[in-house]
PDB file of C-alpha atoms and ligand atoms in Angstrom:
ATOM      1  CA  MET A   1     -36.062 -16.245 -28.991  1.00 96.00           C
ATOM      2  CA  GLU A   2     -36.654 -17.665 -26.086  1.00 96.00           C
ATOM      3  CA  THR A   3     -34.400 -15.133 -24.000  1.00 97.00           C
ATOM      4  CA  ALA A   4     -35.334 -12.566 -26.333  1.00 97.00           C
ATOM      5  CA  HIS A   5     -38.768 -12.515 -25.341  1.00 97.00           C
ATOM      6  CA  VAL A   6     -38.636 -13.394 -21.713  1.00 96.00           C
ATOM      7  CA  VAL A   7     -35.864 -10.316 -20.945  1.00 97.00           C
ATOM      8  CA  GLN A   8     -37.389  -7.992 -23.434  1.00 97.00           C
ATOM      9  CA  ASP A   9     -41.555  -9.015 -21.393  1.00 97.00           C
ATOM     10  CA  ALA A  10     -39.818  -7.726 -17.953  1.00 97.00           C
ATOM     11  CA  GLY A  11     -38.660  -5.186 -18.998  1.00 97.00           C
ATOM     12  CA  ALA A  12     -35.182  -5.441 -21.177  1.00 97.00           C
ATOM     13  CA  ASN A  13     -34.216  -2.462 -23.496  1.00 96.00           C
ATOM     14  CA  MET A  14     -31.189  -4.456 -25.693  1.00 98.00           C
ATOM     15  CA  LEU A  15     -29.926  -7.903 -26.463  1.00 98.00           C
ATOM     16  CA  ARG A  16     -26.854  -8.869 -26.116  1.00 98.00           C
ATOM     17  CA  GLY A  17     -25.536 -12.225 -27.593  1.00 97.00           C
ATOM     18  CA  GLY A  18     -21.818 -13.223 -28.792  1.00 97.00           C
ATOM     19  CA  ALA A  19     -20.744 -14.369 -31.943  1.00 98.00           C
ATOM     20  CA  TYR A  20     -18.219 -13.642 -31.607  1.00 98.00           C
ATOM     21  CA  LYS A  21     -16.960 -15.586 -28.218  1.00 97.00           C
ATOM     22  CA  PRO A  22     -13.464 -13.901 -26.369  1.00 95.00           C
ATOM     23  CA  ARG A  23     -12.806 -17.324 -24.656  1.00 94.00           C
ATOM     24  CA  THR A  24     -10.457 -18.085 -22.123  1.00 93.00           C
ATOM     25  CA  SER A  25      -9.634 -21.884 -23.762  1.00 96.00           C
ATOM     26  CA  PRO A  26      -9.568 -21.840 -27.917  1.00 96.00           C
ATOM     27  CA  TYR A  27     -10.961 -25.498 -26.981  1.00 97.00           C
ATOM     28  CA  SER A  28     -14.414 -23.675 -25.560  1.00 95.00           C
ATOM     29  CA  PHE A  29     -16.721 -22.995 -27.319  1.00 95.00           C
ATOM     30  CA  GLN A  30     -15.536 -19.601 -29.760  1.00 96.00           C
ATOM     31  CA  GLY A  31     -19.132 -18.395 -30.826  1.00 97.00           C
ATOM     32  CA  LEU A  32     -21.374 -19.458 -33.944  1.00 97.00           C
ATOM     33  CA  GLY A  33     -19.476 -16.331 -35.812  1.00 97.00           C
ATOM     34  CA  GLU A  34     -22.328 -15.391 -38.955  1.00 97.00           C
ATOM     35  CA  GLU A  35     -24.484 -17.515 -38.530  1.00 98.00           C
ATOM     36  CA  GLY A  36     -24.470 -16.309 -35.023  1.00 98.00           C
ATOM     37  CA  LEU A  37     -25.194 -12.581 -35.818  1.00 98.00           C
ATOM     38  CA  ARG A  38     -28.152 -14.224 -38.524  1.00 98.00           C
ATOM     39  CA  LEU A  39     -29.661 -15.291 -35.515  1.00 98.00           C
ATOM     40  CA  LEU A  40     -29.267 -12.353 -33.946  1.00 98.00           C
ATOM     41  CA  ALA A  41     -30.893 -10.435 -36.911  1.00 98.00           C
ATOM     42  CA  GLU A  42     -33.449 -13.015 -36.099  1.00 98.00           C
ATOM     43  CA  ALA A  43     -34.066 -12.521 -32.661  1.00 98.00           C
ATOM     44  CA  LYS A  44     -33.536  -8.568 -33.178  1.00 98.00           C
ATOM     45  CA  GLU A  45     -36.460  -8.980 -36.224  1.00 97.00           C
ATOM     46  CA  VAL A  46     -39.108 -11.206 -33.246  1.00 95.00           C
ATOM     47  CA  SER A  47     -38.863  -8.399 -30.674  1.00 96.00           C
ATOM     48  CA  GLY A  48     -38.238  -5.122 -31.855  1.00 96.00           C
ATOM     49  CA  LEU A  49     -34.474  -4.973 -29.303  1.00 98.00           C
ATOM     50  CA  PRO A  50     -31.386  -3.399 -30.078  1.00 98.00           C
ATOM     51  CA  ILE A  51     -28.630  -5.478 -30.222  1.00 98.00           C
ATOM     52  CA  VAL A  52     -25.753  -5.156 -28.280  1.00 98.00           C
ATOM     53  CA  THR A  53     -22.787  -7.757 -29.600  1.00 98.00           C
ATOM     54  CA  GLU A  54     -19.005  -8.472 -29.534  1.00 98.00           C
ATOM     55  CA  LEU A  55     -16.113  -7.620 -32.456  1.00 98.00           C
ATOM     56  CA  MET A  56     -13.449  -9.022 -31.702  1.00 98.00           C
ATOM     57  CA  ASP A  57     -11.361  -8.721 -35.455  1.00 97.00           C
ATOM     58  CA  ALA A  58     -11.749  -5.334 -37.449  1.00 97.00           C
ATOM     59  CA  ARG A  59     -11.869  -8.249 -40.138  1.00 97.00           C
ATOM     60  CA  ASP A  60     -15.362  -8.728 -38.894  1.00 98.00           C
ATOM     61  CA  LEU A  61     -16.498  -5.363 -38.994  1.00 98.00           C
ATOM     62  CA  GLU A  62     -18.358  -5.857 -41.801  1.00 98.00           C
ATOM     63  CA  PRO A  63     -21.253  -8.866 -40.651  1.00 98.00           C
ATOM     64  CA  VAL A  64     -21.147  -7.678 -37.842  1.00 98.00           C
ATOM     65  CA  LEU A  65     -22.300  -3.556 -38.747  1.00 98.00           C
ATOM     66  CA  GLU A  66     -25.490  -4.943 -40.773  1.00 98.00           C
ATOM     67  CA  VAL A  67     -26.724  -6.005 -37.257  1.00 98.00           C
ATOM     68  CA  ALA A  68     -25.468  -4.268 -34.550  1.00 98.00           C
ATOM     69  CA  ASP A  69     -26.730  -1.054 -32.813  1.00 98.00           C
ATOM     70  CA  VAL A  70     -23.873  -1.453 -30.326  1.00 98.00           C
ATOM     71  CA  ILE A  71     -20.541  -2.939 -30.862  1.00 99.00           C
ATOM     72  CA  GLN A  72     -18.824  -4.283 -27.530  1.00 98.00           C
ATOM     73  CA  VAL A  73     -15.144  -4.352 -26.759  1.00 98.00           C
ATOM     74  CA  GLY A  74     -14.600  -6.501 -24.412  1.00 98.00           C
ATOM     75  CA  ALA A  75     -12.289  -6.292 -21.884  1.00 98.00           C
ATOM     76  CA  ARG A  76      -9.718  -9.020 -23.739  1.00 98.00           C
ATOM     77  CA  ASN A  77      -9.654  -6.574 -26.126  1.00 98.00           C
ATOM     78  CA  MET A  78      -9.658  -3.332 -24.061  1.00 98.00           C
ATOM     79  CA  GLN A  79      -6.366  -2.242 -25.342  1.00 98.00           C
ATOM     80  CA  ASN A  80      -6.396  -3.459 -29.100  1.00 98.00           C
ATOM     81  CA  TYR A  81      -5.956   0.756 -30.291  1.00 98.00           C
ATOM     82  CA  GLY A  82      -6.363  -0.495 -33.597  1.00 98.00           C
ATOM     83  CA  LEU A  83      -9.419  -2.399 -33.819  1.00 98.00           C
ATOM     84  CA  LEU A  84     -11.069   1.023 -31.309  1.00 98.00           C
ATOM     85  CA  SER A  85      -9.553   3.622 -34.547  1.00 98.00           C
ATOM     86  CA  GLU A  86     -12.032   1.718 -36.449  1.00 98.00           C
ATOM     87  CA  LEU A  87     -14.527   1.297 -34.576  1.00 98.00           C
ATOM     88  CA  GLY A  88     -14.531   5.436 -33.673  1.00 98.00           C
ATOM     89  CA  ARG A  89     -14.339   5.769 -37.357  1.00 98.00           C
ATOM     90  CA  ALA A  90     -17.219   2.851 -37.922  1.00 98.00           C
ATOM     91  CA  GLY A  91     -20.113   5.108 -36.339  1.00 93.00           C
ATOM     92  CA  ARG A  92     -22.173   3.109 -33.935  1.00 98.00           C
ATOM     93  CA  PRO A  93     -21.983   2.950 -31.059  1.00 98.00           C
ATOM     94  CA  VAL A  94     -19.515   1.201 -28.557  1.00 99.00           C
ATOM     95  CA  LEU A  95     -20.233  -0.669 -25.655  1.00 99.00           C
ATOM     96  CA  LEU A  96     -16.516  -0.494 -23.679  1.00 99.00           C
ATOM     97  CA  LYS A  97     -15.438  -2.414 -20.912  1.00 98.00           C
ATOM     98  CA  ARG A  98     -13.164  -2.530 -19.091  1.00 98.00           C
ATOM     99  CA  GLY A  99     -10.095  -4.920 -18.745  1.00 98.00           C
ATOM    100  CA  LEU A 100      -9.552  -7.065 -16.443  1.00 98.00           C
ATOM    101  CA  SER A 101      -6.349  -5.654 -15.143  1.00 98.00           C
ATOM    102  CA  SER A 102      -6.948  -1.946 -16.272  1.00 98.00           C
ATOM    103  CA  THR A 103      -7.093   1.022 -14.192  1.00 98.00           C
ATOM    104  CA  LEU A 104      -9.890   3.648 -14.472  1.00 98.00           C
ATOM    105  CA  GLU A 105      -7.336   6.052 -16.491  1.00 98.00           C
ATOM    106  CA  GLU A 106      -6.757   3.415 -18.587  1.00 98.00           C
ATOM    107  CA  LEU A 107     -10.430   2.824 -19.747  1.00 99.00           C
ATOM    108  CA  VAL A 108     -10.814   6.313 -20.080  1.00 98.00           C
ATOM    109  CA  MET A 109      -7.978   6.943 -22.361  1.00 98.00           C
ATOM    110  CA  ALA A 110      -8.919   3.293 -24.433  1.00 99.00           C
ATOM    111  CA  ALA A 111     -12.317   5.243 -25.042  1.00 99.00           C
ATOM    112  CA  GLU A 112     -10.506   8.251 -25.918  1.00 98.00           C
ATOM    113  CA  TYR A 113      -9.164   5.859 -29.061  1.00 98.00           C
ATOM    114  CA  ILE A 114     -13.221   5.648 -29.975  1.00 98.00           C
ATOM    115  CA  LEU A 115     -14.015   9.753 -29.484  1.00 98.00           C
ATOM    116  CA  LYS A 116     -10.793  10.884 -31.146  1.00 98.00           C
ATOM    117  CA  GLU A 117     -11.692   9.775 -34.171  1.00 98.00           C
ATOM    118  CA  GLY A 118     -15.082  11.768 -34.377  1.00 98.00           C
ATOM    119  CA  ASN A 119     -16.929   8.730 -32.540  1.00 98.00           C
ATOM    120  CA  GLU A 120     -18.583  10.166 -29.314  1.00 98.00           C
ATOM    121  CA  ALA A 121     -21.379   7.656 -28.464  1.00 98.00           C
ATOM    122  CA  VAL A 122     -18.887   5.240 -26.128  1.00 98.00           C
ATOM    123  CA  MET A 123     -20.616   3.546 -22.745  1.00 98.00           C
ATOM    124  CA  LEU A 124     -17.812   2.510 -20.402  1.00 99.00           C
ATOM    125  CA  CYS A 125     -18.400  -1.373 -18.744  1.00 99.00           C
ATOM    126  CA  GLU A 126     -17.041  -2.112 -15.481  1.00 99.00           C
ATOM    127  CA  ARG A 127     -17.192  -6.079 -15.580  1.00 98.00           C
ATOM    128  CA  GLY A 128     -15.252  -6.537 -12.430  1.00 98.00           C
ATOM    129  CA  ILE A 129     -11.082  -6.542 -11.933  1.00 98.00           C
ATOM    130  CA  ARG A 130      -8.822  -9.444 -10.797  1.00 98.00           C
ATOM    131  CA  THR A 131      -7.727  -8.653  -6.937  1.00 98.00           C
ATOM    132  CA  PHE A 132      -6.308 -11.668  -4.617  1.00 98.00           C
ATOM    133  CA  GLU A 133      -9.369 -12.136  -3.406  1.00 97.00           C
ATOM    134  CA  SER A 134     -10.593 -16.491  -4.802  1.00 96.00           C
ATOM    135  CA  ALA A 135     -14.296 -16.792  -3.670  1.00 96.00           C
ATOM    136  CA  TYR A 136     -15.121 -15.153  -6.431  1.00 96.00           C
ATOM    137  CA  ARG A 137     -14.481 -15.266 -10.432  1.00 95.00           C
ATOM    138  CA  PHE A 138     -14.296 -11.013 -10.338  1.00 97.00           C
ATOM    139  CA  THR A 139     -13.979  -8.303  -7.574  1.00 98.00           C
ATOM    140  CA  LEU A 140     -16.848  -6.176  -9.164  1.00 98.00           C
ATOM    141  CA  ASP A 141     -15.718  -2.926  -8.282  1.00 98.00           C
ATOM    142  CA  LEU A 142     -18.417  -0.895  -7.413  1.00 98.00           C
ATOM    143  CA  MET A 143     -16.527   2.245  -7.121  1.00 98.00           C
ATOM    144  CA  ALA A 144     -15.708   2.720 -10.667  1.00 98.00           C
ATOM    145  CA  VAL A 145     -19.305   3.553 -11.135  1.00 98.00           C
ATOM    146  CA  PRO A 146     -18.867   7.176  -9.054  1.00 98.00           C
ATOM    147  CA  VAL A 147     -15.800   7.471 -10.048  1.00 98.00           C
ATOM    148  CA  LEU A 148     -15.972   7.162 -14.105  1.00 98.00           C
ATOM    149  CA  LYS A 149     -19.029   9.389 -13.678  1.00 98.00           C
ATOM    150  CA  GLN A 150     -16.704  11.677 -11.912  1.00 98.00           C
ATOM    151  CA  MET A 151     -13.795  11.178 -14.869  1.00 98.00           C
ATOM    152  CA  THR A 152     -15.981  11.533 -18.205  1.00 98.00           C
ATOM    153  CA  HIS A 153     -19.537  12.248 -19.292  1.00 98.00           C
ATOM    154  CA  LEU A 154     -20.007   9.224 -20.612  1.00 98.00           C
ATOM    155  CA  PRO A 155     -22.433   6.430 -19.721  1.00 98.00           C
ATOM    156  CA  ILE A 156     -21.393   3.662 -17.272  1.00 98.00           C
ATOM    157  CA  VAL A 157     -22.964   0.430 -17.317  1.00 98.00           C
ATOM    158  CA  ALA A 158     -22.502  -2.718 -14.654  1.00 98.00           C
ATOM    159  CA  ASP A 159     -22.186  -5.854 -15.629  1.00 98.00           C
ATOM    160  CA  PRO A 160     -22.043  -7.866 -12.641  1.00 98.00           C
ATOM    161  CA  SER A 161     -23.046 -11.721 -14.428  1.00 98.00           C
ATOM    162  CA  HIS A 162     -19.429 -11.606 -15.255  1.00 98.00           C
ATOM    163  CA  GLY A 163     -17.871  -9.596 -12.399  1.00 98.00           C
ATOM    164  CA  THR A 164     -18.431 -11.572 -10.731  1.00 98.00           C
ATOM    165  CA  GLY A 165     -19.116 -15.638 -12.133  1.00 97.00           C
ATOM    166  CA  MET A 166     -22.089 -16.840  -9.752  1.00 98.00           C
ATOM    167  CA  SER A 167     -25.458 -16.393 -10.562  1.00 98.00           C
ATOM    168  CA  GLN A 168     -26.304 -16.640  -6.767  1.00 98.00           C
ATOM    169  CA  LEU A 169     -23.800 -12.392  -6.536  1.00 98.00           C
ATOM    170  CA  VAL A 170     -25.435 -11.232  -9.924  1.00 98.00           C
ATOM    171  CA  GLY A 171     -28.682  -9.692  -8.233  1.00 98.00           C
ATOM    172  CA  ARG A 172     -27.655  -8.430  -4.961  1.00 98.00           C
ATOM    173  CA  VAL A 173     -24.184  -6.522  -6.196  1.00 98.00           C
ATOM    174  CA  GLY A 174     -26.425  -5.738  -9.752  1.00 98.00           C
ATOM    175  CA  LEU A 175     -28.852  -3.963  -6.905  1.00 98.00           C
ATOM    176  CA  ALA A 176     -26.228  -2.440  -5.468  1.00 98.00           C
ATOM    177  CA  ALA A 177     -24.149  -1.158  -8.760  1.00 98.00           C
ATOM    178  CA  ILE A 178     -27.699   0.545  -9.071  1.00 98.00           C
ATOM    179  CA  ALA A 179     -27.371   2.473  -5.918  1.00 98.00           C
ATOM    180  CA  ALA A 180     -23.934   3.350  -6.504  1.00 98.00           C
ATOM    181  CA  GLY A 181     -25.207   5.309  -9.854  1.00 98.00           C
ATOM    182  CA  ALA A 182     -25.033   2.379 -13.058  1.00 98.00           C
ATOM    183  CA  ASP A 183     -26.475   3.751 -15.800  1.00 97.00           C
ATOM    184  CA  SER A 184     -27.803   0.459 -16.939  1.00 98.00           C
ATOM    185  CA  LEU A 185     -27.171  -2.904 -16.331  1.00 98.00           C
ATOM    186  CA  MET A 186     -25.692  -6.115 -18.139  1.00 98.00           C
ATOM    187  CA  ILE A 187     -27.285  -9.674 -17.234  1.00 98.00           C
ATOM    188  CA  GLU A 188     -27.026 -12.881 -18.835  1.00 98.00           C
ATOM    189  CA  VAL A 189     -29.604 -14.996 -18.393  1.00 98.00           C
ATOM    190  CA  HIS A 190     -30.770 -18.813 -20.362  1.00 98.00           C
ATOM    191  CA  PRO A 191     -34.071 -20.575 -20.053  1.00 97.00           C
ATOM    192  CA  ASN A 192     -31.833 -23.740 -18.789  1.00 98.00           C
ATOM    193  CA  PRO A 193     -28.126 -22.576 -17.713  1.00 98.00           C
ATOM    194  CA  ALA A 194     -27.433 -26.513 -16.737  1.00 98.00           C
ATOM    195  CA  ARG A 195     -27.371 -26.486 -20.316  1.00 97.00           C
ATOM    196  CA  ALA A 196     -25.394 -22.956 -21.466  1.00 97.00           C
ATOM    197  CA  TRP A 197     -22.643 -22.740 -23.661  1.00 95.00           C
ATOM    198  CA  SER A 198     -21.015 -20.117 -22.071  1.00 95.00           C
ATOM    199  CA  ASP A 199     -21.620 -18.574 -18.972  1.00 96.00           C
ATOM    200  CA  GLY A 200     -24.238 -20.541 -17.887  1.00 97.00           C
ATOM    201  CA  ALA A 201     -22.596 -20.729 -14.112  1.00 97.00           C
ATOM    202  CA  GLN A 202     -23.566 -16.841 -14.329  1.00 98.00           C
ATOM    203  CA  SER A 203     -26.870 -16.514 -16.281  1.00 98.00           C
ATOM    204  CA  LEU A 204     -30.094 -16.278 -14.017  1.00 98.00           C
ATOM    205  CA  THR A 205     -33.298 -17.650 -14.956  1.00 98.00           C
ATOM    206  CA  PRO A 206     -36.040 -16.502 -16.121  1.00 98.00           C
ATOM    207  CA  GLU A 207     -37.698 -16.018 -13.309  1.00 98.00           C
ATOM    208  CA  ARG A 208     -35.179 -15.285 -11.073  1.00 98.00           C
ATOM    209  CA  PHE A 209     -34.335 -12.219 -14.134  1.00 98.00           C
ATOM    210  CA  GLN A 210     -38.087 -10.737 -13.664  1.00 98.00           C
ATOM    211  CA  GLN A 211     -37.723 -10.561  -9.978  1.00 98.00           C
ATOM    212  CA  PHE A 212     -34.469  -9.332 -10.283  1.00 98.00           C
ATOM    213  CA  MET A 213     -36.405  -6.100 -12.510  1.00 98.00           C
ATOM    214  CA  CYS A 214     -38.566  -6.044  -9.981  1.00 98.00           C
ATOM    215  CA  GLU A 215     -35.967  -5.442  -7.715  1.00 98.00           C
ATOM    216  CA  ALA A 216     -34.259  -3.122  -9.683  1.00 98.00           C
ATOM    217  CA  ARG A 217     -37.218  -0.931 -10.356  1.00 97.00           C
ATOM    218  CA  LEU A 218     -37.763  -0.286  -6.213  1.00 97.00           C
ATOM    219  CA  VAL A 219     -33.314   0.093  -6.089  1.00 98.00           C
ATOM    220  CA  ALA A 220     -33.798   2.187  -8.960  1.00 97.00           C
ATOM    221  CA  GLN A 221     -36.868   4.469  -6.990  1.00 97.00           C
ATOM    222  CA  ALA A 222     -35.046   4.780  -4.107  1.00 97.00           C
ATOM    223  CA  VAL A 223     -32.268   6.899  -5.145  1.00 96.00           C
ATOM    224  CA  GLY A 224     -34.134   8.700  -7.429  1.00 95.00           C
ATOM    225  CA  ARG A 225     -33.564   7.163 -10.814  1.00 92.00           C
ATOM    226  CA  ASP A 226     -35.578   5.929 -13.494  1.00 79.00           C
ATOM    227  CA  ILE A 227     -35.510   2.490 -15.244  1.00 75.00           C
TER     228      ILE A 227
HETATM  229  C1  PEP B 301     -18.585 -10.624 -22.556  1.00 65.17           C
HETATM  230  O1  PEP B 301     -19.634  -9.858 -22.172  1.00 65.17           O
HETATM  231  O2  PEP B 301     -19.271 -11.833 -23.001  1.00 65.17           O
HETATM  232  C2  PEP B 301     -17.587 -10.588 -22.481  1.00 65.17           C
HETATM  233  C3  PEP B 301     -16.774 -11.944 -22.664  1.00 65.17           C
HETATM  234  O3  PEP B 301     -17.044 -10.424 -20.672  1.00 65.17           O
HETATM  235  P1  PEP B 301     -15.955  -9.643 -20.752  1.00 65.17           P
HETATM  236  O4  PEP B 301     -15.187  -9.564 -22.053  1.00 65.17           O
HETATM  237  O5  PEP B 301     -15.714  -8.632 -19.519  1.00 65.17           O
HETATM  238  O6  PEP B 301     -15.186 -11.012 -20.224  1.00 65.17           O
HETATM  239 MN1   MN B 302     -20.711 -13.927 -21.662  1.00 65.17          MN
END
């Protein structure tokens, strides 16, 4: 609830949180499931912000549809074609994240599985790919943004949080993504990142997020975009 208020005050227009979380290790916190969905519904109620949340398994579609305004497909499920087709039929907007080692062609073809079923509300998300570079967790592929805009008509989201894995990089890389033409950014925020149950290392504090939003407005203006 605290994060919902903070990001809303700073100008965010969607709230993203995971109830079903695709963690690399099965021993890491896996999300709160239906209880998490209930909390997201409460955050939506108090903030009025639309909710984005991940669906990992088509068997959870019904409860997710009750709260999600946008359904996220995570990087690890980008080529789960059964799930994509199901979401094509579910009719709710989808945020499709690029697979860790997927080409842009594969991303666009994954989106086609949703579009083909009649759901045209798909956003594509660049969230960093694996490269030989080990100084940061992933390499946010900034060139993917203008290239995807050439390849498709779909809105492009950039995720500098998962894309870098490091909070000190999120601001600079997020600004670069705006300049590269991203239509939206996904930024992780936590009131106390050191105590976060997941992804604290890449989460911005509320103060840093507020500052980032001011910088984002300036860059957006400078490149002729609205925010
Ligand atoms: C997320 O967005 O919460 C997430 C786990 O990201 P990704 O699927 O890109 O790793
Ligand atoms: Mn995360």
